CSV table of C-alpha atoms in Angstrom, one decimal:
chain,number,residue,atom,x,y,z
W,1,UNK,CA,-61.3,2.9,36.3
W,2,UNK,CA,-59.7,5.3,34.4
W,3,UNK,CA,-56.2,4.1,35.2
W,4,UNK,CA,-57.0,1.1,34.6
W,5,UNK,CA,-57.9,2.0,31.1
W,6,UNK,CA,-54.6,3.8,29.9
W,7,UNK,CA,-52.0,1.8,29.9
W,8,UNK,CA,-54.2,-0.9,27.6
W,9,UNK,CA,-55.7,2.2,25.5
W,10,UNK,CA,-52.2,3.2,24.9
W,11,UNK,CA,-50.8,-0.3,24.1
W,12,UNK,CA,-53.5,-0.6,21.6
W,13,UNK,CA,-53.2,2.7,20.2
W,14,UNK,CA,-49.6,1.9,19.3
W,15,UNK,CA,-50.8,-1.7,17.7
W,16,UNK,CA,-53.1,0.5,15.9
W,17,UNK,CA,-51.0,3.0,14.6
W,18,UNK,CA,-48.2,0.4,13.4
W,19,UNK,CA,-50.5,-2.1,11.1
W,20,UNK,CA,-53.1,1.1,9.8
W,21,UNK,CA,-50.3,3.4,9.2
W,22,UNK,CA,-48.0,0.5,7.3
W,23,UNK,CA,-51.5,-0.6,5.5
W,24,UNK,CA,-52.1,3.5,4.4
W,25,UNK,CA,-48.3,3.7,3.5
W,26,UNK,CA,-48.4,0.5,1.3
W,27,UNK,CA,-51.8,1.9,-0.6
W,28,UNK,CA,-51.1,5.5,-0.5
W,29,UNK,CA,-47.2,6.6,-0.9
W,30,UNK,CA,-46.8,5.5,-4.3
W,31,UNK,CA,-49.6,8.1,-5.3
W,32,UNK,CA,-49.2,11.1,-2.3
W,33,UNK,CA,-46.4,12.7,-1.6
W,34,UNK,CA,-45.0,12.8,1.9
W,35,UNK,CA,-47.2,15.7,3.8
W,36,UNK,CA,-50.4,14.2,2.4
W,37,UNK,CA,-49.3,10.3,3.3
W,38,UNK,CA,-48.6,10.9,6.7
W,39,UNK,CA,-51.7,13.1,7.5
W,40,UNK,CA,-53.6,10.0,5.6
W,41,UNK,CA,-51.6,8.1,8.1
W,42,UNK,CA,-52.5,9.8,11.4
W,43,UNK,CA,-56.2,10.3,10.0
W,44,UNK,CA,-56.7,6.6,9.6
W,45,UNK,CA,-55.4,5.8,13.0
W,46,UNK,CA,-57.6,8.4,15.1
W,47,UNK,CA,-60.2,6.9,13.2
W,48,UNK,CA,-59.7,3.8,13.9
W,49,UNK,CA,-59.3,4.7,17.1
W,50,UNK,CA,-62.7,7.1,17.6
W,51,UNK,CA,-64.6,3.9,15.8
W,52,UNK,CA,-62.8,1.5,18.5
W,53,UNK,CA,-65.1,3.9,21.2
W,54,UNK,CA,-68.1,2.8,19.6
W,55,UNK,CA,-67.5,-1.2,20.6
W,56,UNK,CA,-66.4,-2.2,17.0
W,57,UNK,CA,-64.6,-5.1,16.9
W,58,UNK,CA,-61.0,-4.8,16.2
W,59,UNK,CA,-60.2,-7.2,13.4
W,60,UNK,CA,-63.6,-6.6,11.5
W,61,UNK,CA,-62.7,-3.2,11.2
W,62,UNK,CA,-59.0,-3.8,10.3
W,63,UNK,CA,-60.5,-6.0,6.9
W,64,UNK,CA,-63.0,-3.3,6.5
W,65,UNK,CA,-60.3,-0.7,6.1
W,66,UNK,CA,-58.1,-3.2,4.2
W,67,UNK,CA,-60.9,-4.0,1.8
W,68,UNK,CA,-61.9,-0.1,1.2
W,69,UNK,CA,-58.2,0.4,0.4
W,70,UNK,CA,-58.1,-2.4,-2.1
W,71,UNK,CA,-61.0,-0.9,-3.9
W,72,UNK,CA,-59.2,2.1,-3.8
W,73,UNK,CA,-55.8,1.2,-5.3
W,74,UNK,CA,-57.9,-0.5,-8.0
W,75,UNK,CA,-60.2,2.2,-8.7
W,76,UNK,CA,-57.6,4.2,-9.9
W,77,UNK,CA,-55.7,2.3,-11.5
W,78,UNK,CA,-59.3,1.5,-13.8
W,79,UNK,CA,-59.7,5.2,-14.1
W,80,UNK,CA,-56.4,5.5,-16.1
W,81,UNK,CA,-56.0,2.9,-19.4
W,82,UNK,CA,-52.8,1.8,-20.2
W,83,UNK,CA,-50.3,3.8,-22.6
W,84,UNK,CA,-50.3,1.9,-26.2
W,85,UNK,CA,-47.5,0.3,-27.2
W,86,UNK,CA,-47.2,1.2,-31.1
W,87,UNK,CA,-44.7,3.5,-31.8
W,88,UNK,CA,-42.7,2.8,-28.9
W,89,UNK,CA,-39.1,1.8,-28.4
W,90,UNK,CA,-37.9,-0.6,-25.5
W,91,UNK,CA,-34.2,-1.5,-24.7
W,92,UNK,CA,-33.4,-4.7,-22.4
W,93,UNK,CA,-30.3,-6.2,-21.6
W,94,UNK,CA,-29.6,-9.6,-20.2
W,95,UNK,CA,-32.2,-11.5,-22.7
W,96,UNK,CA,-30.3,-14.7,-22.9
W,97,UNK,CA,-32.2,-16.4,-20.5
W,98,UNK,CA,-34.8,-15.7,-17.3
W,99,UNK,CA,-37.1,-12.3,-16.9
W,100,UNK,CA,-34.9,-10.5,-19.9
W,101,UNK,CA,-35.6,-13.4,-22.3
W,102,UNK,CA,-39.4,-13.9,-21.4
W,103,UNK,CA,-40.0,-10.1,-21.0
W,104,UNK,CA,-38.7,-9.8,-24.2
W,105,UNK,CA,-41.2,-11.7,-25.8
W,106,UNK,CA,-44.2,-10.1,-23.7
W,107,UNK,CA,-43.5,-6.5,-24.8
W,108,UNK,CA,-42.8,-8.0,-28.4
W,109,UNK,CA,-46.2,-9.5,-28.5
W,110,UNK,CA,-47.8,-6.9,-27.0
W,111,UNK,CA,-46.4,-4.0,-29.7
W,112,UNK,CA,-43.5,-2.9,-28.6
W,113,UNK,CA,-40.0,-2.5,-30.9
W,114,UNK,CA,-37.8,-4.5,-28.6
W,115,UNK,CA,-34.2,-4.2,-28.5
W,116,UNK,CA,-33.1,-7.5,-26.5
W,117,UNK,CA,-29.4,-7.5,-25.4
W,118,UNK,CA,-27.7,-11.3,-25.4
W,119,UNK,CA,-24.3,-12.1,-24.5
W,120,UNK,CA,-24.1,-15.0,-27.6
W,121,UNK,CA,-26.3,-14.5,-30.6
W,122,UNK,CA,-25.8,-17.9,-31.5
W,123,UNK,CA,-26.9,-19.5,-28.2
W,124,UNK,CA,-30.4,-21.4,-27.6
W,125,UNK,CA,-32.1,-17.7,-26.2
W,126,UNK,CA,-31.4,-15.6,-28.9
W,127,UNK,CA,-32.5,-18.2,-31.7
W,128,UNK,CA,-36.3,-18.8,-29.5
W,129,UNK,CA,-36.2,-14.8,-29.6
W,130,UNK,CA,-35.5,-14.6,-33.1
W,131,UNK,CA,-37.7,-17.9,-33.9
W,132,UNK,CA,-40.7,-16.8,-31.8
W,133,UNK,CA,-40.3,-12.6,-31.8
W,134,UNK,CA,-41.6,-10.4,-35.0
W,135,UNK,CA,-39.8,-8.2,-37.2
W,136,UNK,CA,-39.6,-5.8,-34.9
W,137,UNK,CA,-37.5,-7.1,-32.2
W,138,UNK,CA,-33.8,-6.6,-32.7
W,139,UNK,CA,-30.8,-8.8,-31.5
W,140,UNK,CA,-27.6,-7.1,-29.6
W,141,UNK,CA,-24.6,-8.5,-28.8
W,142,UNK,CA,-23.6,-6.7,-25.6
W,143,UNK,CA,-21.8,-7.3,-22.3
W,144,UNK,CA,-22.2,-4.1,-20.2
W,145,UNK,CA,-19.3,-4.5,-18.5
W,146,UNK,CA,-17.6,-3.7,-22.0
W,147,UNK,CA,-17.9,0.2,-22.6
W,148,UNK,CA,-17.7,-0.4,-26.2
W,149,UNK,CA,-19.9,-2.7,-26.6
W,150,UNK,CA,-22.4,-0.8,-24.8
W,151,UNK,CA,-21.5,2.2,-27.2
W,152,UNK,CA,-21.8,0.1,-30.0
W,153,UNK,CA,-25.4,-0.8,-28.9
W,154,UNK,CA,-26.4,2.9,-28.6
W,155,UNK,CA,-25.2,3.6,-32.3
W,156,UNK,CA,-27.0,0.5,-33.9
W,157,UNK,CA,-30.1,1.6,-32.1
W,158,UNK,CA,-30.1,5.3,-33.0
W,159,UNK,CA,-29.6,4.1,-36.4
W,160,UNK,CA,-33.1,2.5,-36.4
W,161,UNK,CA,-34.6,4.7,-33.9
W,162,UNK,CA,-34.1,7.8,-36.5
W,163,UNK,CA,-35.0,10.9,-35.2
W,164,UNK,CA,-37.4,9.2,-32.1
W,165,UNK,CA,-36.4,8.9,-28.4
W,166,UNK,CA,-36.3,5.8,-26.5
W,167,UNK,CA,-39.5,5.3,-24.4
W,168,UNK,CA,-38.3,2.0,-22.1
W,169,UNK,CA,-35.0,0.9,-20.7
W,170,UNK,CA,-35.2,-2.1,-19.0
W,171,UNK,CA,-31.8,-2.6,-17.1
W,172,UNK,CA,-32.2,-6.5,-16.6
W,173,UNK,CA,-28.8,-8.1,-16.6
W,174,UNK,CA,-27.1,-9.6,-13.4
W,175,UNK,CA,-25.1,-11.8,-12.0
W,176,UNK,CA,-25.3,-13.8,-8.7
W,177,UNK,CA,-21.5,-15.9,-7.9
W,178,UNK,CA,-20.3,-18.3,-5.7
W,179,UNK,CA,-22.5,-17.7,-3.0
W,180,UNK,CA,-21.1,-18.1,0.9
W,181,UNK,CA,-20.1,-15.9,4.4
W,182,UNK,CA,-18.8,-12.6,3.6
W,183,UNK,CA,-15.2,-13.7,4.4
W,184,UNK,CA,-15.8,-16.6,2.3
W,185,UNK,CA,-16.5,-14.8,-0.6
W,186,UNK,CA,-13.4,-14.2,-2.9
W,187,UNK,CA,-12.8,-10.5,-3.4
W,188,UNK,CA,-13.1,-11.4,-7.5
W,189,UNK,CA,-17.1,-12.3,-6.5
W,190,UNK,CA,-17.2,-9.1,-5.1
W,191,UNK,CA,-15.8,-7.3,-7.7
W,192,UNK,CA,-17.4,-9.1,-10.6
W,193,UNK,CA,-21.2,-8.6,-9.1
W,194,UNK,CA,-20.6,-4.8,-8.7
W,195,UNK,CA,-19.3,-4.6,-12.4
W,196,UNK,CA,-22.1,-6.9,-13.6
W,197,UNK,CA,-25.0,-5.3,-11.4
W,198,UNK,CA,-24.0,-2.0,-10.8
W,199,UNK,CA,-21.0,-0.3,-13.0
W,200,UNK,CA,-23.1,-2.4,-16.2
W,201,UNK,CA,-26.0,-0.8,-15.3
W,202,UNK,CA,-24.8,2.6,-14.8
W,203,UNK,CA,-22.6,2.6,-17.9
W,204,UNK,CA,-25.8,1.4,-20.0
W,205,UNK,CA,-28.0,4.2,-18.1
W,206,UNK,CA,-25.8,6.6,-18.4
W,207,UNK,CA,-25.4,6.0,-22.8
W,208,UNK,CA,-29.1,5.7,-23.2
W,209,UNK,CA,-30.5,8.3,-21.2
W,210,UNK,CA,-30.1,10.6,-23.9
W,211,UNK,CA,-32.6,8.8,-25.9
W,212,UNK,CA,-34.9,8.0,-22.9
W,213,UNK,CA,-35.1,12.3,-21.7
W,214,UNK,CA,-36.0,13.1,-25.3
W,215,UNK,CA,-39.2,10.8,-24.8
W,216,UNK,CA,-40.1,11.4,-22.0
W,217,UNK,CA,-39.6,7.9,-21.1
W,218,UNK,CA,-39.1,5.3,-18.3
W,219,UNK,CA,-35.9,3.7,-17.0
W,220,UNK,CA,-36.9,0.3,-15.3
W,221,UNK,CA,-33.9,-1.6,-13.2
W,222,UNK,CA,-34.6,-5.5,-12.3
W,223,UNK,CA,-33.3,-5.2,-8.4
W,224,UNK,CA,-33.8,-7.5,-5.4
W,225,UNK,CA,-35.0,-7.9,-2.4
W,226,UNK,CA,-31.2,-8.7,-1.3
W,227,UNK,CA,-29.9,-5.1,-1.7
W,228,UNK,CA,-32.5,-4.1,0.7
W,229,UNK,CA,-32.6,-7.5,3.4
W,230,UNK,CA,-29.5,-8.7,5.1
W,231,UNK,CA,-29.9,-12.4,3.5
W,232,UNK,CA,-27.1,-14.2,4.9
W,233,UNK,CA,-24.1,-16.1,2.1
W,234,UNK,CA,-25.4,-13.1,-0.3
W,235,UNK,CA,-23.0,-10.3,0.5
W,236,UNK,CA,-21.6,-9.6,-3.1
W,237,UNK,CA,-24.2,-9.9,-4.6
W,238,UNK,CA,-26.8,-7.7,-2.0
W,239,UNK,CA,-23.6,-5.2,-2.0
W,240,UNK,CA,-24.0,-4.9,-5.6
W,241,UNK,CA,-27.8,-4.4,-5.6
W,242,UNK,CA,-28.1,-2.0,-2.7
W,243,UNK,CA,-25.8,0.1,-4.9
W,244,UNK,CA,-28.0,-0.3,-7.6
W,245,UNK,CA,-31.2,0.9,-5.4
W,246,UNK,CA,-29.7,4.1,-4.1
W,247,UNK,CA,-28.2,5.0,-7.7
W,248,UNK,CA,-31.9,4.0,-8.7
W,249,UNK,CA,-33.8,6.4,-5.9
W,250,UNK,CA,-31.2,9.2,-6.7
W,251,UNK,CA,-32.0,8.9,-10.6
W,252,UNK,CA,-35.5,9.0,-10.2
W,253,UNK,CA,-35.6,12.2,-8.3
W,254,UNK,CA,-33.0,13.7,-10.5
W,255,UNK,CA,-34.6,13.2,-13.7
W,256,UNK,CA,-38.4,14.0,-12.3
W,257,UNK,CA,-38.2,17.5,-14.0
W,258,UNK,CA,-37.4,15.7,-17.2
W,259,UNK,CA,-40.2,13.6,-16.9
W,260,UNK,CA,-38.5,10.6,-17.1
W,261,UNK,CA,-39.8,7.8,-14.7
W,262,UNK,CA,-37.4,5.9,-12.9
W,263,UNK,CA,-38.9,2.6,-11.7
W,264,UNK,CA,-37.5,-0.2,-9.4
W,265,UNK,CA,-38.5,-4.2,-8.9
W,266,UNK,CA,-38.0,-6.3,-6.7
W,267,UNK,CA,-38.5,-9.9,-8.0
W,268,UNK,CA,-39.3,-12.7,-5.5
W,269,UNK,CA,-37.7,-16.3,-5.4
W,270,UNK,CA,-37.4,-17.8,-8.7
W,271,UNK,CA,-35.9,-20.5,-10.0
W,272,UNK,CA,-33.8,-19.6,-13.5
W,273,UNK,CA,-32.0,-21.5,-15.5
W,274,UNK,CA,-28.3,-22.1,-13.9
W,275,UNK,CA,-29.8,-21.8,-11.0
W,276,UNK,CA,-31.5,-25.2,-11.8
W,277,UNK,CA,-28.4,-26.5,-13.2
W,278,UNK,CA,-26.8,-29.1,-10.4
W,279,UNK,CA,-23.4,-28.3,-13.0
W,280,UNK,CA,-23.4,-24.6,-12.3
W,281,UNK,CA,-24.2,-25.3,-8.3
W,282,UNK,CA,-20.8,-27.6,-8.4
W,283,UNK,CA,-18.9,-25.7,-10.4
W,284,UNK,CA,-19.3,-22.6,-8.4
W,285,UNK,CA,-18.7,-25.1,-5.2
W,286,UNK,CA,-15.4,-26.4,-6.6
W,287,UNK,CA,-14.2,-22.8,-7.5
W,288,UNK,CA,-15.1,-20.8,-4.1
W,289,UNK,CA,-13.2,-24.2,-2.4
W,290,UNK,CA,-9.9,-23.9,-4.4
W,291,UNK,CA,-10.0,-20.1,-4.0
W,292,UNK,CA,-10.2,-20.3,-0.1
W,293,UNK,CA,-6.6,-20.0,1.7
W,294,UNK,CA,-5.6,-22.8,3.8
W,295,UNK,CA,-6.3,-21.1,6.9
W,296,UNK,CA,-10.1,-20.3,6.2
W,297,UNK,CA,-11.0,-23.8,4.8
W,298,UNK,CA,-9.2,-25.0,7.8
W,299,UNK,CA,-11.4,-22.7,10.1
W,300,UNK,CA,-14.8,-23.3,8.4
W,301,UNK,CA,-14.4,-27.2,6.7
W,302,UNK,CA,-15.3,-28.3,3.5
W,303,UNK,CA,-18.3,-29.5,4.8
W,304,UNK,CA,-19.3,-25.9,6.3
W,305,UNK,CA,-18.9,-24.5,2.6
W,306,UNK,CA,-20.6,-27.8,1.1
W,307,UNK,CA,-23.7,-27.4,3.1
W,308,UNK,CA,-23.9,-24.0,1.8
W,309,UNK,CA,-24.5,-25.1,-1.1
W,310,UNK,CA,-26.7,-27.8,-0.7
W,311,UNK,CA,-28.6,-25.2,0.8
W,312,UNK,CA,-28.9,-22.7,-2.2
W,313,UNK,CA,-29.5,-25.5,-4.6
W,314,UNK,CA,-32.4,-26.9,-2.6
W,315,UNK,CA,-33.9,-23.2,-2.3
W,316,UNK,CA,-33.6,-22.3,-5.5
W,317,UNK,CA,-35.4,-25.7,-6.9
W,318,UNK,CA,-38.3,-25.2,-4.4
W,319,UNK,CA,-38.5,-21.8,-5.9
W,320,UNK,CA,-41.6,-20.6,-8.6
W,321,UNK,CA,-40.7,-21.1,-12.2
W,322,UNK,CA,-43.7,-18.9,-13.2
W,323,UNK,CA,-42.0,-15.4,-14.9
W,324,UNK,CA,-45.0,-13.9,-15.3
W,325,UNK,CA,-45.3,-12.1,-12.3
W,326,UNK,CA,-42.0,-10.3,-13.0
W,327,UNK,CA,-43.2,-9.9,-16.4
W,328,UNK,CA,-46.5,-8.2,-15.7
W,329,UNK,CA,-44.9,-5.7,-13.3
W,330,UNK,CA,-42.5,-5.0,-16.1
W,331,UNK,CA,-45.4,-4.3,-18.6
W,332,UNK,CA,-47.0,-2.1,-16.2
W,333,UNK,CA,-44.0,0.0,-15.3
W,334,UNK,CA,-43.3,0.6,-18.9
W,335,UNK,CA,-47.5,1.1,-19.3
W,336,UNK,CA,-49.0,2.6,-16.5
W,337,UNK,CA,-49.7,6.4,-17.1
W,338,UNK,CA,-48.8,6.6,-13.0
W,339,UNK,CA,-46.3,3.8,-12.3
W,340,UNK,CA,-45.4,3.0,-9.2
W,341,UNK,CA,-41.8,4.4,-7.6
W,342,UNK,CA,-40.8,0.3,-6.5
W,343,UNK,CA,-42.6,-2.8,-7.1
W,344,UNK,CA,-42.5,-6.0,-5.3
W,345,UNK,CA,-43.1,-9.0,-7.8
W,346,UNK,CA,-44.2,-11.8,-6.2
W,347,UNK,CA,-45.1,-13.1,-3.1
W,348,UNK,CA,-42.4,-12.3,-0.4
W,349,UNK,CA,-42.9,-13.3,3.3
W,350,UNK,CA,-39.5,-11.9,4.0
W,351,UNK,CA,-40.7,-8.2,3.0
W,352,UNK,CA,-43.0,-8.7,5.5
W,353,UNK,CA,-40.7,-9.7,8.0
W,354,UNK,CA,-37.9,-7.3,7.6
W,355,UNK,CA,-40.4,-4.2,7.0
W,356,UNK,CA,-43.0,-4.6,10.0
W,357,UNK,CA,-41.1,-7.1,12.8
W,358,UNK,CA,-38.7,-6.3,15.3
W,359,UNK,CA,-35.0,-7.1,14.7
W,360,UNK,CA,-34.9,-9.9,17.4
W,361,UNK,CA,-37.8,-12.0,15.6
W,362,UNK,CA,-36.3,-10.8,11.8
W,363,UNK,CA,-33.7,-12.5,12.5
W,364,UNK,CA,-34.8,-15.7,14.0
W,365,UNK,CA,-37.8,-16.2,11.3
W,366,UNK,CA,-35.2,-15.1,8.4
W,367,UNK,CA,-32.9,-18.0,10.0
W,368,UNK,CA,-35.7,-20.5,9.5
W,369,UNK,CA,-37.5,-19.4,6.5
W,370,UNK,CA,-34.4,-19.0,4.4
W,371,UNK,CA,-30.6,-20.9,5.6
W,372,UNK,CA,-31.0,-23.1,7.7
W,373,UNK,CA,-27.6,-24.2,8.5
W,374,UNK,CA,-26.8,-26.8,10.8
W,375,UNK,CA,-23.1,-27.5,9.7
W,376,UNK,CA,-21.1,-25.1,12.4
W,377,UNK,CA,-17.4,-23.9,11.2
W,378,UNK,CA,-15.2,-26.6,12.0
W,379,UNK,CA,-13.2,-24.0,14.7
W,380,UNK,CA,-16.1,-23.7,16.8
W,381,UNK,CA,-17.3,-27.2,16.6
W,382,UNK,CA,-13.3,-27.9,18.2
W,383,UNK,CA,-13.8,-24.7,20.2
W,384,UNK,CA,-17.1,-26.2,21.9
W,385,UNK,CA,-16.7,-30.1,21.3
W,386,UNK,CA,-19.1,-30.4,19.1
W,387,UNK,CA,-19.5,-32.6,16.1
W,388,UNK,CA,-20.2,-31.8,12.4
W,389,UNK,CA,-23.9,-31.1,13.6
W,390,UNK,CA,-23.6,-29.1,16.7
W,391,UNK,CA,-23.7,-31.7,19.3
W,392,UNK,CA,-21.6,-32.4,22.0
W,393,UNK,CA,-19.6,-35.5,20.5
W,394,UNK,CA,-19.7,-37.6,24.0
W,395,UNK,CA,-23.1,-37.2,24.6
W,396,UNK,CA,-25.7,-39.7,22.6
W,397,UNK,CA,-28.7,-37.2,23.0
W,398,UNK,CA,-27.9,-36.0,19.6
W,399,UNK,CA,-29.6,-39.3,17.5
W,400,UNK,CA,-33.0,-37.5,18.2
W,401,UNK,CA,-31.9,-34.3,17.1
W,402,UNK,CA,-30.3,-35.6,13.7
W,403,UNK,CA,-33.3,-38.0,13.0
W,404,UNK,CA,-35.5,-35.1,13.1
W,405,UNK,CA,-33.1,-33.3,10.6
């Protein structure tokens, strides 16, 4: 009997010790530090495991530790009120539009001085921030990718700091182009993401953090899930934000004896404004086509690259138009006595799957859930004999498979 009892025990100890020890490392590593987390880790699991001898059901006890964890999490976070917000000084960038514009507003209303960054102080953002924003708040012009503007910035906000620090940096502006395969993507996509999401960011860090050491503050950078999830057509711009995460990660350890936090979310899907623009979606079509040499378009098709597209334009019109999310996790990371390291804002399924499945399913269930291309590159389609849709072109079986497209 006993043999026959191993090899399941085993099996289930390993099930055990995957879902407890990801549900302990979710609730507990933002507030333990490694030695502690993993002995929380292995605790859970034996005693999940001891319980499982006493004939408790398995998924019963799973909610029951979930639940306890929950309460947990919350209980401390009700313990520990939230930092005012008189007094102190918060620096965004990117407010033309999107999470900078409507964050903006939030901290505005809720206290804070605001300095909001905007790339025209004469377009339709910076005149609802000035129409809708107090006194307090004050307008920028600033592209980071322009040293001197961003030294500019720092010398207009010392002036009205005075003699205080900076307690909030919020570094929100980014720039998603032209979005295709890797050896689709022309080099200047490349280069202009990395300036715009990772050189702009550093240079802005690196001119404020002065301000933000002598208050002890926080530095908050608006990431994404992309610089951490192979999504596929977002190469540039998942290149430029996995930059940003490890400069984040190394920042935050680096400045811990300063006691500066250094913070990192991850927003979900969400639909922005030229993202909702059909202009901006065939605009950046028509420029990634006439930048392609003869030889790729000839490889892939226009109708490869067109799909694309298509694609992206009906994801990002299926995705939330709710901010607020991103906004609350925001106000907490510049609020919470004990902020969190990373924060995911928003529901993501794909965080599930590229964090807990294995690399076979990942794949196949990131395929489905997020491009699902059915155009093949035109070389394979003449490689194979296939049509535009991946069907043999001789062969009439294909109708069903297009009608259920």
């Amino acid at each position: 009997m006993s043999e026959n009892y191993n090899i399941p025990f085993w099996i289930y100890l390993a099930v055990v010790s995957l879902f407890v020890g990801g549900a302990m490392k979710k609730i507990l590593a933002p507030h333990l530090s490694v030695g502690p987390t993993l002995v929380a880790w292995l605790g859970a699991t034996v005693l999940v495991e001891r319980l499982w001898g006493f004939c408790l059901p398995a998924i019963p006890l799973l909610v029951l530790l979930a639940a306890m964890g929950c309460i947990y999490s919350r209980s401390r976070t009700a313990q520990l009120p939230n930092l005012p917000a008189q007094g102190k000084a918060v620096f965004i960038t990117g407010c033309d539009s999107g999470f900078g514009n409507a964050a903006a507003k939030r901290l505005d209303s809720l206290g804070f001085e605001v300095f909001a960054t905007v790339l025209n102080l004469e377009g339709d953002g910076a005149r609802e921030l000035q129409r809708s924003c107090s006194s307090r708040l004050t307008l920028l012009q600033v592209d980071i990718t322009q040293p001197q503007q961003v030294q500019q910035a720092l010398l207009d906000t010392k002036a009205k700091l005075g003699l205080r620090g900076l307690w909030g940096l919020v570094n929100n502006a980014g720039v998603c182009l032209n979005l295709g395969d890797a050896e689709l993507t022309l080099m200047s996509n490349f280069r202009c993401c990395m300036e715009v999401n990772f050189f702009g960011t550093v240079s802005v860090t690196k001119s404020f953090l002065p301000l933000v050491r002598q208050a002890k503050g926080r530095i908050v950078n608006i990431s994404s899930p992309a610089g951490e999830q192979p999504f596929p057509c977002l190469a540039a711009y998942g290149s430029s934000k996995a930059a940003l995460n490890l400069f984040t990660e190394t920042l935050r350890h680096e400045l811990n004896h300063w006691g500066v936090r250094v913070i990192t979310i991850l927003p979900s899907s969400y639909r922005t404004a030229a993202s909702s623009n059909h202009a901006h979606w065939d605009q950046q079509n028509k420029e990634l086509l006439q930048g392609l040499s003869p030889e790729l378009l000839e490889d892939y098709g226009e109708d490869y690259v067109t799909e694309t597209k298509n694609l992206f334009q009906s994801f990002s019109e299926r995705a939330s138009t709710d901010f607020s999310p991103v906004i609350d996790t925001i106000v907490q990371a510049l609020s919470s006595p004990q902020p969190q390291a990373r924060y995911h804002a928003g529901l993501s399924l794909m965080y599930f799957i590229h964090s807990y499945l294995p690399l076979s399913l990942r794949d196949r269930l990131q395929k489905k859930r997020f491009l699902k291309k059915t155009v093949m590159p035109r070389a394979l389609r003449k490689k194979s004999g296939l049509d535009a849709n991946g069907c043999h072109s001789n062969i009439n079986t294909c109708e069903e498979k297009q009608n259920l497209q």
